[in-house]
mmCIF file of C-alpha atoms and ligand atoms in Angstrom:
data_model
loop_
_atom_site.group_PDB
_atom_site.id
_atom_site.type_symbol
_atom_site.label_atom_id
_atom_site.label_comp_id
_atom_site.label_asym_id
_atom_site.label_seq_id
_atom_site.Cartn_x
_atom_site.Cartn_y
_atom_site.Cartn_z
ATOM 1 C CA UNK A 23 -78.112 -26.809 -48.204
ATOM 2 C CA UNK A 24 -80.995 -29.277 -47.570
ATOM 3 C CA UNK A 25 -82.523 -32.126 -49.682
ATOM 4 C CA UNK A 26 -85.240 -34.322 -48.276
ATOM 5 C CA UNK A 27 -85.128 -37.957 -49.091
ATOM 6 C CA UNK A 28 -88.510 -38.880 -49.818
ATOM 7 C CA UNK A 29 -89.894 -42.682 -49.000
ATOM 8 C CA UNK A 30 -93.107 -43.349 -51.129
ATOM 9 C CA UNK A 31 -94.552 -46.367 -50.149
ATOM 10 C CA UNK A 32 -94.710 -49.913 -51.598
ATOM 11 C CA UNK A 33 -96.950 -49.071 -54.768
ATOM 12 C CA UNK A 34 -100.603 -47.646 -54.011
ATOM 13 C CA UNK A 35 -100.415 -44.127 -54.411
ATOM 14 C CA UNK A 36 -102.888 -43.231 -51.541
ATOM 15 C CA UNK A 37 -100.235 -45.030 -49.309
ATOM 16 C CA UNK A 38 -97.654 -41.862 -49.247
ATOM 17 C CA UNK A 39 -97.506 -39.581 -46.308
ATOM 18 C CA UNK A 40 -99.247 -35.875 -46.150
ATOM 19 C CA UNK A 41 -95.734 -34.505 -45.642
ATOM 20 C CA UNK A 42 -94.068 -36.234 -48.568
ATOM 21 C CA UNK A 43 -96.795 -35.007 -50.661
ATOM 22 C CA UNK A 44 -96.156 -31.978 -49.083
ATOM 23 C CA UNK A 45 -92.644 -31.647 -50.015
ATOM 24 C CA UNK A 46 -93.222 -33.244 -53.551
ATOM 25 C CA UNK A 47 -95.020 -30.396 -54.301
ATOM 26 C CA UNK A 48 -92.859 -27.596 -53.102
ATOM 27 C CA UNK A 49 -89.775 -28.992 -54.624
ATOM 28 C CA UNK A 50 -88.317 -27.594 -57.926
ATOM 29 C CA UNK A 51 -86.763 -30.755 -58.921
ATOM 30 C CA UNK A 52 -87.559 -34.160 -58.045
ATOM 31 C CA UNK A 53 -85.096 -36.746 -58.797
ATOM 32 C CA UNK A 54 -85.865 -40.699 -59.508
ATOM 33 C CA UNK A 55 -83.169 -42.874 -59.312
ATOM 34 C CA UNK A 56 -83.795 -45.536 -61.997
ATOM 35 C CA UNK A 57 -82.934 -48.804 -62.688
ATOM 36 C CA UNK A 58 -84.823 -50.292 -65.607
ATOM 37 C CA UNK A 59 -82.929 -49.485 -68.652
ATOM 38 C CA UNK A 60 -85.747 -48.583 -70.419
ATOM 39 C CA UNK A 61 -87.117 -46.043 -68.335
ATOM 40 C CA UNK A 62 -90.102 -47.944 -66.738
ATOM 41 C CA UNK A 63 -90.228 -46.514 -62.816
ATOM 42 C CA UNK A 64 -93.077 -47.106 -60.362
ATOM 43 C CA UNK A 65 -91.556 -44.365 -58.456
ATOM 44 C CA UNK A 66 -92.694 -41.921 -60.983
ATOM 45 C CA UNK A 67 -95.803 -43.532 -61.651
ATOM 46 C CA UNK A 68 -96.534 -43.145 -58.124
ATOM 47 C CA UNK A 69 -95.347 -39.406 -57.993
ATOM 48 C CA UNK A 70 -97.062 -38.359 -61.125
ATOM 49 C CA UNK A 71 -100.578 -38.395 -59.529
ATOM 50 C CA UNK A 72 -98.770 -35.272 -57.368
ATOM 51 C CA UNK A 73 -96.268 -33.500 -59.646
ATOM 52 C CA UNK A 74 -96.119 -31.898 -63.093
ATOM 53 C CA UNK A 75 -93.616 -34.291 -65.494
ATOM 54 C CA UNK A 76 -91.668 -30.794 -65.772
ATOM 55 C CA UNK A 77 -89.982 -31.491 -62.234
ATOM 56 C CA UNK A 78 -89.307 -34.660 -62.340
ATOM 57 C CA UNK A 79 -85.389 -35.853 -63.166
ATOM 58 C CA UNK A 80 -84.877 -39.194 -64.026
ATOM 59 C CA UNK A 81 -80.988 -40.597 -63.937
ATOM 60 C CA UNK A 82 -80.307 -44.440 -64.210
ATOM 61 C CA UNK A 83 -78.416 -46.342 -61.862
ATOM 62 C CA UNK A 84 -77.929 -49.971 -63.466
ATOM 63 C CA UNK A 85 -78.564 -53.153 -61.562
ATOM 64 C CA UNK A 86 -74.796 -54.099 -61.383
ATOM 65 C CA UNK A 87 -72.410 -55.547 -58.864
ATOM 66 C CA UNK A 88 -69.860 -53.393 -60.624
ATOM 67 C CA UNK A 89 -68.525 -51.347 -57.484
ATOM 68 C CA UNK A 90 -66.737 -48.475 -59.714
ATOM 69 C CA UNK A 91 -69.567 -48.034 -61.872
ATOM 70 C CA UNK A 92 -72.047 -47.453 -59.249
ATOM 71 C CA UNK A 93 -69.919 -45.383 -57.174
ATOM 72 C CA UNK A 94 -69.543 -42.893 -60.005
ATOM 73 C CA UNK A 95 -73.258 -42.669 -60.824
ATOM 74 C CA UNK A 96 -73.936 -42.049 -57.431
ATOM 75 C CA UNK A 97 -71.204 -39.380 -56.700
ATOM 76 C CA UNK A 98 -72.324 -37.901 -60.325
ATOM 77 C CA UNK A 99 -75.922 -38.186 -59.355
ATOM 78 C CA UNK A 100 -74.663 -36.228 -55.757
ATOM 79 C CA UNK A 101 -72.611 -33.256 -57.968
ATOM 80 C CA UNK A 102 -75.848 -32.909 -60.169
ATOM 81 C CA UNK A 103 -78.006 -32.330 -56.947
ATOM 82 C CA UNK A 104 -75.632 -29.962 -55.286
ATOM 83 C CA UNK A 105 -75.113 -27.788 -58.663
ATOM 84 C CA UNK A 106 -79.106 -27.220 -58.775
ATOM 85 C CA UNK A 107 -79.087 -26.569 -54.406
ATOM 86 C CA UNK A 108 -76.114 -24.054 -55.189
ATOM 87 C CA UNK A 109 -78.741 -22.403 -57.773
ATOM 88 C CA UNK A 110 -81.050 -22.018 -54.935
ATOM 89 C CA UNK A 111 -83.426 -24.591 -56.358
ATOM 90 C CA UNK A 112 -85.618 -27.526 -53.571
ATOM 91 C CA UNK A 113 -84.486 -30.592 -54.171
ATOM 92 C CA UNK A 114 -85.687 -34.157 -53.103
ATOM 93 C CA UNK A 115 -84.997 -37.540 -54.128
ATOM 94 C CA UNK A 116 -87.508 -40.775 -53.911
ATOM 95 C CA UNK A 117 -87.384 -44.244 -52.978
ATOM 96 C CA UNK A 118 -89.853 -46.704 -52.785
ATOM 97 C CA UNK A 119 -91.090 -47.674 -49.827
ATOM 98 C CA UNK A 120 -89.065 -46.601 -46.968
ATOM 99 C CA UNK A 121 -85.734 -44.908 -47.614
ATOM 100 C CA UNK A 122 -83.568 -46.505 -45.274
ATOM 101 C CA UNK A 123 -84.428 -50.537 -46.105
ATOM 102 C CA UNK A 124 -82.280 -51.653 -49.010
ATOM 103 C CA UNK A 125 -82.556 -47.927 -51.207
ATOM 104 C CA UNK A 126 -80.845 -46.074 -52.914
ATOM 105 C CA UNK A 127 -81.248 -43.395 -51.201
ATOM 106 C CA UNK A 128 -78.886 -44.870 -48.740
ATOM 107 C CA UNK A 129 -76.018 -44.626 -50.574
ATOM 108 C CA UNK A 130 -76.990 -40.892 -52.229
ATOM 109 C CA UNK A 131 -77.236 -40.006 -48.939
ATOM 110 C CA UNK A 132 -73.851 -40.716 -48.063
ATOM 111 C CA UNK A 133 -72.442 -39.204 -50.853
ATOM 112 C CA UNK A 134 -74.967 -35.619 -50.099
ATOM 113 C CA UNK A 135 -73.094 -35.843 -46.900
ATOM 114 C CA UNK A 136 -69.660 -35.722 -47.952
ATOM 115 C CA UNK A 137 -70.530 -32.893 -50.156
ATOM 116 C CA UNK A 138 -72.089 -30.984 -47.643
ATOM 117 C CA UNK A 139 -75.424 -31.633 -48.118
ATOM 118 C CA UNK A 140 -77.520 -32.197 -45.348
ATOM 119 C CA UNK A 141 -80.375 -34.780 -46.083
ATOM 120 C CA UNK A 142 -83.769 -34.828 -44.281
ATOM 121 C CA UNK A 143 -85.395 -38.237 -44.466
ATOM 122 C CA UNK A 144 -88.938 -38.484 -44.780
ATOM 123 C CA UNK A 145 -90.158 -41.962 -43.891
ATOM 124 C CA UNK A 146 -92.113 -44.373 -46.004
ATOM 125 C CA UNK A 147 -94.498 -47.293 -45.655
ATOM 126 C CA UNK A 148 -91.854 -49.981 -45.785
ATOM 127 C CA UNK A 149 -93.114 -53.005 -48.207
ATOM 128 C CA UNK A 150 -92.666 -55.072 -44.670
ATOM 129 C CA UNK A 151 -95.428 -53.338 -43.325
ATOM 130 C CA UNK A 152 -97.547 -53.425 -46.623
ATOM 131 C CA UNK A 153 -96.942 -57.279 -47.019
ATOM 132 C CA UNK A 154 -98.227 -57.979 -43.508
ATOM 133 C CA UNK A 155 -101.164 -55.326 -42.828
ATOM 134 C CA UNK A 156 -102.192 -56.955 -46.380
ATOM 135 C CA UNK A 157 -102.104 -60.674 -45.234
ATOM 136 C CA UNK A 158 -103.443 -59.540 -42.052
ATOM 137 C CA UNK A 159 -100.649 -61.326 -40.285
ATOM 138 C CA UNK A 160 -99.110 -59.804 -37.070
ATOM 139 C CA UNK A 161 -95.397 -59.194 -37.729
ATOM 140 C CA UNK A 162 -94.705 -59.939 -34.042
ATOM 141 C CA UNK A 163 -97.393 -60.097 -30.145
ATOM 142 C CA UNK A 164 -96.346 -59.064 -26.912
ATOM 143 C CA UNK A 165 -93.121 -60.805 -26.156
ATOM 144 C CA UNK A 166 -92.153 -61.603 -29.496
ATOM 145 C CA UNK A 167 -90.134 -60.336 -32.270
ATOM 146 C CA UNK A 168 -89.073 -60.788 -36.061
ATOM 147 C CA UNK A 169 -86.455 -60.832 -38.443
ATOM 148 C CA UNK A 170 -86.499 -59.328 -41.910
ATOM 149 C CA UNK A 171 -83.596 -60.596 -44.328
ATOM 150 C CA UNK A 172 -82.176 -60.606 -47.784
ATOM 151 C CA UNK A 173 -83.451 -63.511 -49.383
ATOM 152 C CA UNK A 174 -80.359 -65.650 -48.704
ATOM 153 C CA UNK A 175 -78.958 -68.049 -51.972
ATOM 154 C CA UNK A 176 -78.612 -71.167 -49.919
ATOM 155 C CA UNK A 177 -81.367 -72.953 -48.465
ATOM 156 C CA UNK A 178 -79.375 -74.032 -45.230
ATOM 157 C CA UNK A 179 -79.265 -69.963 -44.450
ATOM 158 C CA UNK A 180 -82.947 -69.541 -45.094
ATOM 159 C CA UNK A 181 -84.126 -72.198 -42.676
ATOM 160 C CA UNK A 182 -81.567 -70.893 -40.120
ATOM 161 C CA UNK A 183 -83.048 -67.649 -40.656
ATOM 162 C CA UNK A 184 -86.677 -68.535 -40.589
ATOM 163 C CA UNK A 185 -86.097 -70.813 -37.260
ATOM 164 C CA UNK A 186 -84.625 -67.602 -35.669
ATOM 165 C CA UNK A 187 -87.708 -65.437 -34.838
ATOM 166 C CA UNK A 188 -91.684 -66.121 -35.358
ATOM 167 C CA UNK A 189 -92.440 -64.071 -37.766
ATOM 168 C CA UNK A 190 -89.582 -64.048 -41.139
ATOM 169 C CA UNK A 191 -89.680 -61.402 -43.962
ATOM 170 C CA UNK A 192 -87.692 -62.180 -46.951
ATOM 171 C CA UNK A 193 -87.318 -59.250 -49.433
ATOM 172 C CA UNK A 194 -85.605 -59.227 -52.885
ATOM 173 C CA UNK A 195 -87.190 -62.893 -53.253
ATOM 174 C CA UNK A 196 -87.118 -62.479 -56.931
ATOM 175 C CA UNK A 197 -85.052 -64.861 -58.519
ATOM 176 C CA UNK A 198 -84.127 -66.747 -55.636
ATOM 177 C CA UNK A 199 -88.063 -68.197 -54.895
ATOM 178 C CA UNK A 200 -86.476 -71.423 -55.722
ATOM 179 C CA UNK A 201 -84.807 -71.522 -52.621
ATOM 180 C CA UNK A 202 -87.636 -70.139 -50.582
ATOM 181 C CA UNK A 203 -89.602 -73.224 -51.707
ATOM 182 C CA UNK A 204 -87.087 -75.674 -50.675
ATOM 183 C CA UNK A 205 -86.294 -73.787 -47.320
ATOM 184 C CA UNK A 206 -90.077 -74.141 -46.788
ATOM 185 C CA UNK A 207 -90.191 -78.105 -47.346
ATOM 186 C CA UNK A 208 -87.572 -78.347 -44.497
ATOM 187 C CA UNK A 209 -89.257 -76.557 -41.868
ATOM 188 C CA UNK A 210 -92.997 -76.794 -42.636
ATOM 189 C CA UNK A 211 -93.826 -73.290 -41.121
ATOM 190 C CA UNK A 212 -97.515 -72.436 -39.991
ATOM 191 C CA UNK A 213 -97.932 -70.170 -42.776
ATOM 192 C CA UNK A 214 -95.550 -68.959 -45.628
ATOM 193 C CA UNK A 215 -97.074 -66.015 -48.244
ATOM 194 C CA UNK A 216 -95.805 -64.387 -50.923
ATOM 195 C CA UNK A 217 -96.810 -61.160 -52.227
ATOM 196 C CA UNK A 218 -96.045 -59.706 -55.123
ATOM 197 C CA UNK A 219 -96.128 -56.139 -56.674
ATOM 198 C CA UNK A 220 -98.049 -55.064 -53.709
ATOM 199 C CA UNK A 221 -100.391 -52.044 -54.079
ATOM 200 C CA UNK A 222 -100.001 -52.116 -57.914
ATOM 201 C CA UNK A 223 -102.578 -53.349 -60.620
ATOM 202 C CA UNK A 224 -100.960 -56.648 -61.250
ATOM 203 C CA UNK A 225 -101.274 -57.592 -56.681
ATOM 204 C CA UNK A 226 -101.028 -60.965 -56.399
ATOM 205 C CA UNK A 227 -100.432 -63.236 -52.587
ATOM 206 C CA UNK A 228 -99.430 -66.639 -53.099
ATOM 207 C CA UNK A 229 -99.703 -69.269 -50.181
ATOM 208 C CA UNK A 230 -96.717 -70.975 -50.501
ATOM 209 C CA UNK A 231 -97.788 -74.108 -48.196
ATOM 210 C CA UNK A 232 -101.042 -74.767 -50.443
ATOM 211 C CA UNK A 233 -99.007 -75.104 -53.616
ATOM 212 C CA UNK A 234 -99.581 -71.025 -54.812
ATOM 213 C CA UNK A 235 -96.176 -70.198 -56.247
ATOM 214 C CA UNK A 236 -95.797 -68.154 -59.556
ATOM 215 C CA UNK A 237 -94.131 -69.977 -62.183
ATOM 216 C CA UNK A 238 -90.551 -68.090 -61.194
ATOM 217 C CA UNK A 239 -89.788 -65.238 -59.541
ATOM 218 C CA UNK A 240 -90.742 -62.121 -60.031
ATOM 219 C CA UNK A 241 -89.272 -58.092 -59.223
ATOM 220 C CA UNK A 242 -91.348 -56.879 -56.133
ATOM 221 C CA UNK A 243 -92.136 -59.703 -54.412
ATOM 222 C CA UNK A 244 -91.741 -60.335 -50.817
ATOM 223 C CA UNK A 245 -92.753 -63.406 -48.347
ATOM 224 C CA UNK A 246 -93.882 -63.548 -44.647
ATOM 225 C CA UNK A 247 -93.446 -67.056 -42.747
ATOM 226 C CA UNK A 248 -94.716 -67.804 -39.686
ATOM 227 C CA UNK A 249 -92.823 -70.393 -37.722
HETATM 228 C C1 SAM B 11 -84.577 -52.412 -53.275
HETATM 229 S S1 SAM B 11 -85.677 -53.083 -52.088
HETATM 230 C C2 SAM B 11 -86.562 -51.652 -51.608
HETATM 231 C C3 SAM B 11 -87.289 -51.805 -50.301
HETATM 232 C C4 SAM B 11 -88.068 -50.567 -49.911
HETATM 233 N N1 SAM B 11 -87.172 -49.498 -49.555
HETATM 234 C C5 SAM B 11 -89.061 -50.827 -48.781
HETATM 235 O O1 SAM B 11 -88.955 -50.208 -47.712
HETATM 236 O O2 SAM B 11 -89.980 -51.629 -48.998
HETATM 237 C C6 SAM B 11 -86.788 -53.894 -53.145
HETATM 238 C C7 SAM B 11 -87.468 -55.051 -52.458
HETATM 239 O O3 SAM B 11 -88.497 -54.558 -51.593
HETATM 240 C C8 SAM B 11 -89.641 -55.374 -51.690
HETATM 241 N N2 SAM B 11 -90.732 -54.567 -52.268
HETATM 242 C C9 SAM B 11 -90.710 -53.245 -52.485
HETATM 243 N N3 SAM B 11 -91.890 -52.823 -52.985
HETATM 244 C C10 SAM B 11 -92.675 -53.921 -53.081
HETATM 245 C C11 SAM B 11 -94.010 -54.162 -53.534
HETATM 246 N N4 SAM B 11 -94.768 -53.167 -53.996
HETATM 247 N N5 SAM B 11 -94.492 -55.411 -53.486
HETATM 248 C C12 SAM B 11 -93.735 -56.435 -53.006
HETATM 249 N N6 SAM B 11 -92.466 -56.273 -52.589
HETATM 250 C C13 SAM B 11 -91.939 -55.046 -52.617
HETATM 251 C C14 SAM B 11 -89.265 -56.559 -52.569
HETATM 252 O O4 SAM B 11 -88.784 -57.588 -51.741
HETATM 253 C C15 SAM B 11 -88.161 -55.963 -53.429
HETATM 254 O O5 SAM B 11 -87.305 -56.971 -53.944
#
């Protein structure tokens, strides 16, 4: 029994692989892990220019740091996926972006695996590589390299971080863009951007050292400092 693990991009529909379209297609059931309570996915937006509603299988998985709770939507999610590969039906789950940077795919994964399952990953246009090809700022040059974190909650850790490499990505800025800011003040980086909701109507880039900073933080947004 195979699933694929499908990665779909940061937000622009065009921005998803031939193959994952591909495999999209010639799946029976396509399943979109969800967070928002009320349904809202841009995972299904995004798959929905490819797919029939018909195949698609939405099943929530809150935003919680409740261990128990999302270990037994995940191994449910898993039992639900091998009943319909026992059926004989193609099944693949998607993630935005890439599915092995801070998914959920990674954890359905593991749980496919103890069941059996094996899970072919199908890579996506991380929102690390959207951010930067967007600001048209090289991640790293010959003889360089970069670090991509968490945003951190203390601003000690995120000016520790940034003074590591050249080039810092911070994703899952969100709520924590107050601590960005201050991190920012104390090192005074060539450049520091964020972007938010990248490849999605509502774009914006914010240049954090001119004073661009949205009013608080926002779901999908992700920054790129330059040391
Ligand atoms: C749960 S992680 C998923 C990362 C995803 N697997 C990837 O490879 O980009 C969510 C974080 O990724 C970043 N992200 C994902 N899509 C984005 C987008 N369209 N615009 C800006 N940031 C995005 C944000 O930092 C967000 O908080």
């Amino acid at each position: 029994m195979t699933v694929y693990s499908i990665g779909l991009g940061p937000g622009d529909h065009e921005l998803l692989t031939i193959k994952a379209k591909r495999i999209l297609e010639e799946s029976d059931i396509v399943v979109v892990p969800q967070s928002d309570s009320k349904g809202r996915s841009v995972a299904k937006e995004i798959i929905l220019n490819y797919i029939n509603k018909s195949k698609i299988f939405m099943y929530y998985i809150p935003m919680t740091n409740d261990k128990e709770e999302l270990s037994r939507r995940y191994q449910e999610l898993a039992e639900i996926i091998r009943r319909h590969c026992s059926e004989g039906k193609k099944v693949c789950y998607v993630t935005m972006g890439d599915p092995t940077i801070y998914s959920t795919s990674n954890y359905l994964t593991e749980r496919l695996k103890k069941l059996n399952i094996q899970v072919k990953h199908i890579p996506g246009i991380s929102s690390v590589n959207a951010a930067s090809t967007l600001l048209g700022v090289p991640l790293c040059i010959k003889g360089e390299n970069f670090g991509v974190y968490e945003m951190p909650s203390s601003t000690e850790k995120a000016v520790e971080f940034i003074n590591r490499h050249p080039t810092t990505v911070f994703m899952k800025v969100d709520r924590r863009l107050p601590v960005l800011i201050e991190a920012i003040k104390k090192v005074s980086p060539r450049s520091a951007y964020l972007a938010k909701r990248l490849g999605l109507e509502d774009e914006e880039v914010y240049d954090l050292l001119n004073g661009g900073a949205p009013k608080e933080g926002v779901y999908l947004s992700i920054a790129v400092i330059k040391k």
